[in-house]
XYZ file of C-alpha atoms in Angstrom:
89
model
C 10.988 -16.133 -11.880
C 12.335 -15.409 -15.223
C 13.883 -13.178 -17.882
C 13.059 -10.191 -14.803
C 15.070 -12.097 -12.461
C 18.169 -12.038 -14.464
C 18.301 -8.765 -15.202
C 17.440 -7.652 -11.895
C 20.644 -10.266 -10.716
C 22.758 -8.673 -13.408
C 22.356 -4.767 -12.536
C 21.402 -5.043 -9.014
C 22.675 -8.282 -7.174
C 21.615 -6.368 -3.908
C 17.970 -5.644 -4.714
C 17.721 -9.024 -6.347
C 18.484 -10.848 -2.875
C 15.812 -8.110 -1.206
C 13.275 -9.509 -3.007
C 14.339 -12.698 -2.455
C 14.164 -11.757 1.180
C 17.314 -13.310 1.623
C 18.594 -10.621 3.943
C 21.750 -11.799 5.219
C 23.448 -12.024 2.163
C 21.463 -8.865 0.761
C 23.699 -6.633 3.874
C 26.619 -8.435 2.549
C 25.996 -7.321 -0.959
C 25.027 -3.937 0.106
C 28.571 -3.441 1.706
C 30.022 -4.715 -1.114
C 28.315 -2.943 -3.439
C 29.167 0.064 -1.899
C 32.526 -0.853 -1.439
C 33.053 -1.313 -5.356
C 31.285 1.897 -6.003
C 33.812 3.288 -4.456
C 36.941 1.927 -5.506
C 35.396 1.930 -9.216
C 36.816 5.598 -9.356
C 39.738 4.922 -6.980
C 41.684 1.910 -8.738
C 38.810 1.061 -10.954
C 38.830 -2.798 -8.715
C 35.221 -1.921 -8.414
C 34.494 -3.779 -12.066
C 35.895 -7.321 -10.526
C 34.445 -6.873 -7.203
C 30.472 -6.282 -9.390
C 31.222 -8.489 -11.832
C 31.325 -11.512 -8.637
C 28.281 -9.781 -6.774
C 26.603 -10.420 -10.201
C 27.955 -13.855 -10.643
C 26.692 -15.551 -7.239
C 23.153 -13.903 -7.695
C 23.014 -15.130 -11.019
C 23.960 -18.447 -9.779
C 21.526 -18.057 -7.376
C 18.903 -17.360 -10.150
C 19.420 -20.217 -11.787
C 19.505 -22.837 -8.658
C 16.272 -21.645 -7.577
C 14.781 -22.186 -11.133
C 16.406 -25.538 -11.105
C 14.612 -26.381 -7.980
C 11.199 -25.060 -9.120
C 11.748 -27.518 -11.958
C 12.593 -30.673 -10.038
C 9.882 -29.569 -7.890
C 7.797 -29.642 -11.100
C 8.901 -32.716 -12.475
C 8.964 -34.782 -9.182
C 5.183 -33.672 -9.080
C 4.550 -34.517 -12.333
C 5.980 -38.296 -11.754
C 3.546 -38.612 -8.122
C 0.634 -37.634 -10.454
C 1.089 -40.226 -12.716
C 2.029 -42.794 -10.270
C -1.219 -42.126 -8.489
C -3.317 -42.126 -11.472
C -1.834 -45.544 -12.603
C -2.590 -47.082 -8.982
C -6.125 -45.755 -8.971
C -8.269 -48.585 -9.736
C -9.888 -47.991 -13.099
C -13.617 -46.808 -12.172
């Protein structure tokens, strides 16, 4: 996950979450999209209702990064921990 991710999120909050395979919230998204496709050229809402799509899959973007680095981390401190409980050989 990484610079790809975000772009992906920003243009295509759909396609992001089929990837993801988050699929519930990718038919959401799809309807949505759609839906401010079309009322981009009816009463030009469509710009608001994208602009949120693209907001919660960034969001989503960056809590799954979060987690991979906690994940990271909290590995990082077990390793250590175990080393410095292993008797010295």
């Amino acid at each position: 996950m990484g610079f790809g991710s975000y772009l992906l999120a920003l243009i295509c909050p759909p396609l992001y979450f089929l990837i993801q395979k988050r699929y519930g919230v990718f038919f959401v998204h799809v309807v949505l999209y759609i839906a401010a496709f079309f009322f981009l050229f009816v009463f030009f809402s469509g710009v608001f209702i994208w602009f949120f799509l693209a907001m919660h899959a960034l969001w989503d973007v960056r809590k799954r990064l979060m987690q991979e680095h906690v994940e990271a981390q909290a590995q990082a401190i077990v390793d250590k921990q175990r080393a410095a409980a292993s008797p010295p050989a």
